[in-house]
Coordinates of C-alpha atoms in Angstrom, one line a residue:
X1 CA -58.5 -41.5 -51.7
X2 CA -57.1 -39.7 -48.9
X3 CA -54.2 -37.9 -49.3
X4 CA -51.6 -38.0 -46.8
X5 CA -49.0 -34.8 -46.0
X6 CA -45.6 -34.9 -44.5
X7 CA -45.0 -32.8 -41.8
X8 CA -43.0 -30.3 -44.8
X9 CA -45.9 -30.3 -46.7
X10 CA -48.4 -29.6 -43.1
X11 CA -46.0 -26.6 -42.5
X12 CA -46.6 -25.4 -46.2
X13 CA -50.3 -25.5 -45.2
X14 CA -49.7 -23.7 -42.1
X15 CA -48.8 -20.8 -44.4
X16 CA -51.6 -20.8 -46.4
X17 CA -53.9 -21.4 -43.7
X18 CA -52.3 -17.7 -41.7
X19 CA -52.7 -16.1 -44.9
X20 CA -56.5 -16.5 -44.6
X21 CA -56.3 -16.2 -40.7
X22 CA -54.5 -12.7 -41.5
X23 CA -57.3 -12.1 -43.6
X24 CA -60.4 -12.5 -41.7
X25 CA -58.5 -10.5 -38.8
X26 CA -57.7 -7.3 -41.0
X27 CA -62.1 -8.0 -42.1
X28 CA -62.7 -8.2 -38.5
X29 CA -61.7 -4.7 -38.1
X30 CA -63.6 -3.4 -41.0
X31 CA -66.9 -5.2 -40.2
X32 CA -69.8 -3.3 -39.3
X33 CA -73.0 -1.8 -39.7
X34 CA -73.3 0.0 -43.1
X35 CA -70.5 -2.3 -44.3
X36 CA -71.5 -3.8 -47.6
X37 CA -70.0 -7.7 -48.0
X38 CA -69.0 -6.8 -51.6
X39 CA -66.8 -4.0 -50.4
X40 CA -65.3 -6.9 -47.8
X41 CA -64.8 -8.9 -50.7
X42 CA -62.8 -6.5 -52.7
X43 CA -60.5 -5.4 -49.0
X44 CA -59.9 -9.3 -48.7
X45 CA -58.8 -10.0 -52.4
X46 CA -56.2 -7.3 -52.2
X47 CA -54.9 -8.2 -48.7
X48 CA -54.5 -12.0 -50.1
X49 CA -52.2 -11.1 -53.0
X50 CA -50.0 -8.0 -51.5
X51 CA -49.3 -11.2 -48.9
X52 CA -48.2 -13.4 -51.9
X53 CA -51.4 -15.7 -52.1
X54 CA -54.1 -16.0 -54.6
X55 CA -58.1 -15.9 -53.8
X56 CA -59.0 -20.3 -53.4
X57 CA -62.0 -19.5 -53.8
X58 CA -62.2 -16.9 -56.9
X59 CA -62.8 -19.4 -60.2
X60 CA -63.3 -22.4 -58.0
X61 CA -66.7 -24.2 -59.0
X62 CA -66.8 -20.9 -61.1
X63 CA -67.0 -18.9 -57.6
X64 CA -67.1 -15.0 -58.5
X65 CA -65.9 -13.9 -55.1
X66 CA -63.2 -14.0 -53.2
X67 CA -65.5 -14.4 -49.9
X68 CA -68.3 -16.5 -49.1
X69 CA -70.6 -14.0 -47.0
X70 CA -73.6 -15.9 -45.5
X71 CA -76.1 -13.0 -43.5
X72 CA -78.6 -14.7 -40.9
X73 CA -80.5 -17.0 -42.1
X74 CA -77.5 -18.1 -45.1
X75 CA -75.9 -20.7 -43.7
X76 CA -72.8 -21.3 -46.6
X77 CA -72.2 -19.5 -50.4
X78 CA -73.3 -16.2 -49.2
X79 CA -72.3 -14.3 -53.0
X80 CA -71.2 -10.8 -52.0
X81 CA -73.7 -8.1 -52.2
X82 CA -74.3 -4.3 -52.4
X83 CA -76.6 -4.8 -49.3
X84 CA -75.0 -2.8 -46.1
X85 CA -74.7 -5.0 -42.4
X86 CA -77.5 -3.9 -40.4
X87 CA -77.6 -3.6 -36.7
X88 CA -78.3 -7.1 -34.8
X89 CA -77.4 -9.4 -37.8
X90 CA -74.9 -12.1 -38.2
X91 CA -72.3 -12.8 -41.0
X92 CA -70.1 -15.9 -41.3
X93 CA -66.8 -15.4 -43.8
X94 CA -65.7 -17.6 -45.4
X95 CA -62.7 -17.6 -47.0
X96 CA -59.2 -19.2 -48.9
X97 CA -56.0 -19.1 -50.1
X98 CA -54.0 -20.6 -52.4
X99 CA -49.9 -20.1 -51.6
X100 CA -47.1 -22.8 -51.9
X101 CA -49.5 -24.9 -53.7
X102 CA -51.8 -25.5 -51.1
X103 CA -55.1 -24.2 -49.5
X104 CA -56.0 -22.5 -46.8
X105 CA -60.0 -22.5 -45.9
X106 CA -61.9 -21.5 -43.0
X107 CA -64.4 -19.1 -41.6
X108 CA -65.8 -17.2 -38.5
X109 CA -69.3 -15.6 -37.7
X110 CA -69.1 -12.4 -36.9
X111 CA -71.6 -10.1 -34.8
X112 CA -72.9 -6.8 -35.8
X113 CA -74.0 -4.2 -33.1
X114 CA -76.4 -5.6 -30.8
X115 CA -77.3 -9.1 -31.4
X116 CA -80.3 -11.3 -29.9
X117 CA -79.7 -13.2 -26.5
X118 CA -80.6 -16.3 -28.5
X119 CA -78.1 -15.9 -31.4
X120 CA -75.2 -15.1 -29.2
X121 CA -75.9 -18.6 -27.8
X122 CA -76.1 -20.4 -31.2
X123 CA -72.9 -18.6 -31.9
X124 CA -71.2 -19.6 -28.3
X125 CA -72.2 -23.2 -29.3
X126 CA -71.2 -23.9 -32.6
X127 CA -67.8 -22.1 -31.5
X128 CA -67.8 -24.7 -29.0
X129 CA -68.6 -27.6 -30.6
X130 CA -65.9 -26.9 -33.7
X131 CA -63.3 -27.4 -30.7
X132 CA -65.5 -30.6 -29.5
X133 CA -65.4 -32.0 -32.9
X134 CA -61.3 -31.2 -33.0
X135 CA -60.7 -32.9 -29.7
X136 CA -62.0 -36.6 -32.1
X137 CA -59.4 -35.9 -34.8
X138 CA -56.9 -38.2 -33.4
X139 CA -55.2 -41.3 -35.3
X140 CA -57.2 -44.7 -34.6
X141 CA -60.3 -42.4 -34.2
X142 CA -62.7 -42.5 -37.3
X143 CA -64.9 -39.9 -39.3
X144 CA -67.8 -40.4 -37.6
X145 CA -66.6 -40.2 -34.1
X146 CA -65.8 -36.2 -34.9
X147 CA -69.3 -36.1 -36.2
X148 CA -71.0 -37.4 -33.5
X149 CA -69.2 -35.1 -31.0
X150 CA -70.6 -32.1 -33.0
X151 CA -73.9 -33.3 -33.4
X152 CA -74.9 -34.3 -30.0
X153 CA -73.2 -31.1 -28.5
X154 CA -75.6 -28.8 -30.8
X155 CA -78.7 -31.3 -30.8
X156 CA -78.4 -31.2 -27.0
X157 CA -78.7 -27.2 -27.0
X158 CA -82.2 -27.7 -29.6
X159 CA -80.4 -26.8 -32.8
X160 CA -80.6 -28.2 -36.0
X161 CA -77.2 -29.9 -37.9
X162 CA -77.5 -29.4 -41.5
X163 CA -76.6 -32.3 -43.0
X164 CA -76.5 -31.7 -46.9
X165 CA -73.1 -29.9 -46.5
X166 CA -70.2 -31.0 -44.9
X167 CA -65.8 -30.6 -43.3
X168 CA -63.6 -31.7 -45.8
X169 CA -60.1 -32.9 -46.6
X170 CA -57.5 -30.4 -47.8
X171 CA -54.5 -30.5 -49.5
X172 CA -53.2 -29.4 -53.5
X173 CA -57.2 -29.0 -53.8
X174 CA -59.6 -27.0 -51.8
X175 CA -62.0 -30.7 -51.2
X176 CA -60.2 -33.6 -50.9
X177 CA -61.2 -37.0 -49.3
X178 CA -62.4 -37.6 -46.7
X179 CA -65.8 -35.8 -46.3
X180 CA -66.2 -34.4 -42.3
X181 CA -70.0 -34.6 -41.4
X182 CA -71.3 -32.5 -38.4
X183 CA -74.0 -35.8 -37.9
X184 CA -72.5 -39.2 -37.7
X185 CA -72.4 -42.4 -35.4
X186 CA -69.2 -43.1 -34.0
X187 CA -66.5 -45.7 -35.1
X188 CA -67.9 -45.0 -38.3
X189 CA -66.0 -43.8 -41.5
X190 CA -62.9 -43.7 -42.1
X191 CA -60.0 -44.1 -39.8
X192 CA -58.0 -41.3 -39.2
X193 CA -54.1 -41.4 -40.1
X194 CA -50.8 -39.7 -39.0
X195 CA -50.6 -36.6 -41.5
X196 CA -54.4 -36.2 -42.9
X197 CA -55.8 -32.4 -42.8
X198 CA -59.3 -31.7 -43.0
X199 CA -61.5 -29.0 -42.6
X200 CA -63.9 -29.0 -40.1
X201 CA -66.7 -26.9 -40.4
X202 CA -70.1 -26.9 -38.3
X203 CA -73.3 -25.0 -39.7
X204 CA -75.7 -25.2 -36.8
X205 CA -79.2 -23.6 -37.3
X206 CA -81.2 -21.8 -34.8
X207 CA -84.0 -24.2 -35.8
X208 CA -84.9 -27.2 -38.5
X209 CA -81.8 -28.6 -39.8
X210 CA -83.3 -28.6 -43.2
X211 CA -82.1 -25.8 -45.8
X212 CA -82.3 -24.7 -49.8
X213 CA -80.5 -23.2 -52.1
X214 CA -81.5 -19.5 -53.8
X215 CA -82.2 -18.7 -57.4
X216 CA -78.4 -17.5 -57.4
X217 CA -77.0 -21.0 -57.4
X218 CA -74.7 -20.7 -54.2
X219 CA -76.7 -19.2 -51.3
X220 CA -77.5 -21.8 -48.9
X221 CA -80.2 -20.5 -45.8
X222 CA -82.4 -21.9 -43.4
X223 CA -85.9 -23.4 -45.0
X224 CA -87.5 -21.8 -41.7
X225 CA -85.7 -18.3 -42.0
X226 CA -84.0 -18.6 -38.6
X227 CA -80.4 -17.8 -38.5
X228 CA -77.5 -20.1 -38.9
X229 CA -74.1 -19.9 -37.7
X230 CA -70.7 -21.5 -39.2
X231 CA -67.4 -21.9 -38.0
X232 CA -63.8 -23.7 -39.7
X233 CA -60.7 -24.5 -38.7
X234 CA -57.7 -26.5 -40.8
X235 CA -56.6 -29.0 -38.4
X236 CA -53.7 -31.9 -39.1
X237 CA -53.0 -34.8 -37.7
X238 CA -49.6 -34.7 -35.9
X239 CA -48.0 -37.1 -33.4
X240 CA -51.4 -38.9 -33.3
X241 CA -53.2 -35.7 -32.1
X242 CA -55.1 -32.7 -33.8
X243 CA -53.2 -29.9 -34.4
X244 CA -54.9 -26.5 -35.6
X245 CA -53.1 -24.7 -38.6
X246 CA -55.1 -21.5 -38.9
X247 CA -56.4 -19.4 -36.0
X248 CA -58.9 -17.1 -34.6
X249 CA -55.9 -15.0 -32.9
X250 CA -55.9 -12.7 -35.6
X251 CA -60.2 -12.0 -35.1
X252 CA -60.1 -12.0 -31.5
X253 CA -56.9 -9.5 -31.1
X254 CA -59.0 -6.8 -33.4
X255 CA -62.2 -7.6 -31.4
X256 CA -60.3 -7.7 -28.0
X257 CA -61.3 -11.3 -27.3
X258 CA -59.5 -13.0 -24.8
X259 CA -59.6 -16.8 -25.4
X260 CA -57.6 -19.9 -25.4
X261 CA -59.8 -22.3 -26.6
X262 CA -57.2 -23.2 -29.1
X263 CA -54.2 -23.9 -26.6
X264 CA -54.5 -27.3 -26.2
X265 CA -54.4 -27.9 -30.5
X266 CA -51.1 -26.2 -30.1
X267 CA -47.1 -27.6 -30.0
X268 CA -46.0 -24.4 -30.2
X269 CA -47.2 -20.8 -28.7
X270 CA -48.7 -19.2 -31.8
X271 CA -46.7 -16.2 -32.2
X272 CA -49.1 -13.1 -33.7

């Protein structure tokens, strides 16, 4: 059942969803080579509850971490390790909130040192197609319309779309209905309504779309090895159109990005 927010409750969210926004931009300026993801882990739980908010994920699904860090080839429930960032790989961070009784969940893959020509451009891609997928969220528009978007934008570029994980509604609980594929036909699913919130998440892969899970129970990577990139934004419905509630502003300030991809998904200037 999906559950439907007033625009009180989507302003709640847009608390919870800073507070992980905040988050990944204070990681941002910590991650580098030599960098373990465990020590990540332990700067992001702290920063979460000096700012009044508790870990989502920590305890969730009996999660252990705070962060989700998925290196290279891990595409999603990447546990922490003692394993420092080399030169040249990839890490997407995932992380959540809990504040006001409600979550806050998204992620952004970071690059350290020098990174391959071709991994820059899966990155640039699946950037760009979380924004493509966005652009479908609109009332009257349906679940498989915002798939489709995503899909044929990465599938055009060669890359595989995993399909055995998926966006999700968010609310009171971290996965709520309705599930948000990456793959989909459109005018499928279901329709989209003034005041839904979802998650919308793509995991593109460098190659096959097909992936497995490790011995450890979470990690998720590529079955060919090649790397895999993930993005997430929370993103309501309001006045009929999408409107994004957490941000990269906080990431691309400590990486001196200049972007304004996220403009358009915007009522108001996002004040930083």
């Amino acid at each position: 059942m999906i559950i439907v927010k007033t625009k009180e409750e989507i302003e709640l969210m847009r608390q919870s969803a800073l507070i992980v926004s905040k988050t990944l931009g204070m990681l941002a300026k910590e991650i580098k080579e030599g960098v373990t993801t465990n020590y990540l882990d332990t700067i992001a739980e702290e920063f979460i509850r000096d700012h009044g908010a508790l870990p989502g994920f920590k305890g969730l699904y009996d999660c252990p971490s705070t962060l989700l860090c998925s290196v290279n080839e891990a595409v999603v429930h990447g546990l922490p390790t003692d394993v420092p960032l080399k030169n040249g790989d990839i890490v997407s961070v995932d992380c959540g909130a809990l504040m006001n009784g409600f979550y806050g969940d998204h992620a952004y893959t970071f690059e350290i040192g020098n990174v391959e020509d071709a991994t820059k451009k899966l990155i640039k891609t699946t950037k760009e197609s979380l924004y493509v997928g966005i652009e479908q969220l609109r009332v009257g528009n349906r679940v498989g319309d915002v798939g489709y978007a995503i899909q044929q934008y990465c599938e055009a570029q060669g890359y595989g779309v995993v399909r055995e994980l998926v966006g999700h509604g968010i609310g009171r609980k971290m996965h709520e209905d309705p599930e948000m594929p990456n793959y989909g036909r459109r005018g499928r699913g279901k329709k989209f309504v003034e005041g839904m919130v979802v998650a919308i998440e793509p995991m593109i892969n460098m190659g096959t779309h097909k992936v497995k899970q490790l011995k450890d129970g979470w990690t998720i990577v590529t079955q060919d090895g090649k790397p895999s990139v993930h993005f997430e934004h929370d993103v309501a419905i309001v006045d009929g159109k999408p409107e994004i509630l957490s941000t990269f502003a906080y990431v691309h300030e400590a990486l001196g990005i200049s972007s304004d991809e996220e403009d358009r998904f915007r009522q108001n200037a996002l004040i930083i």
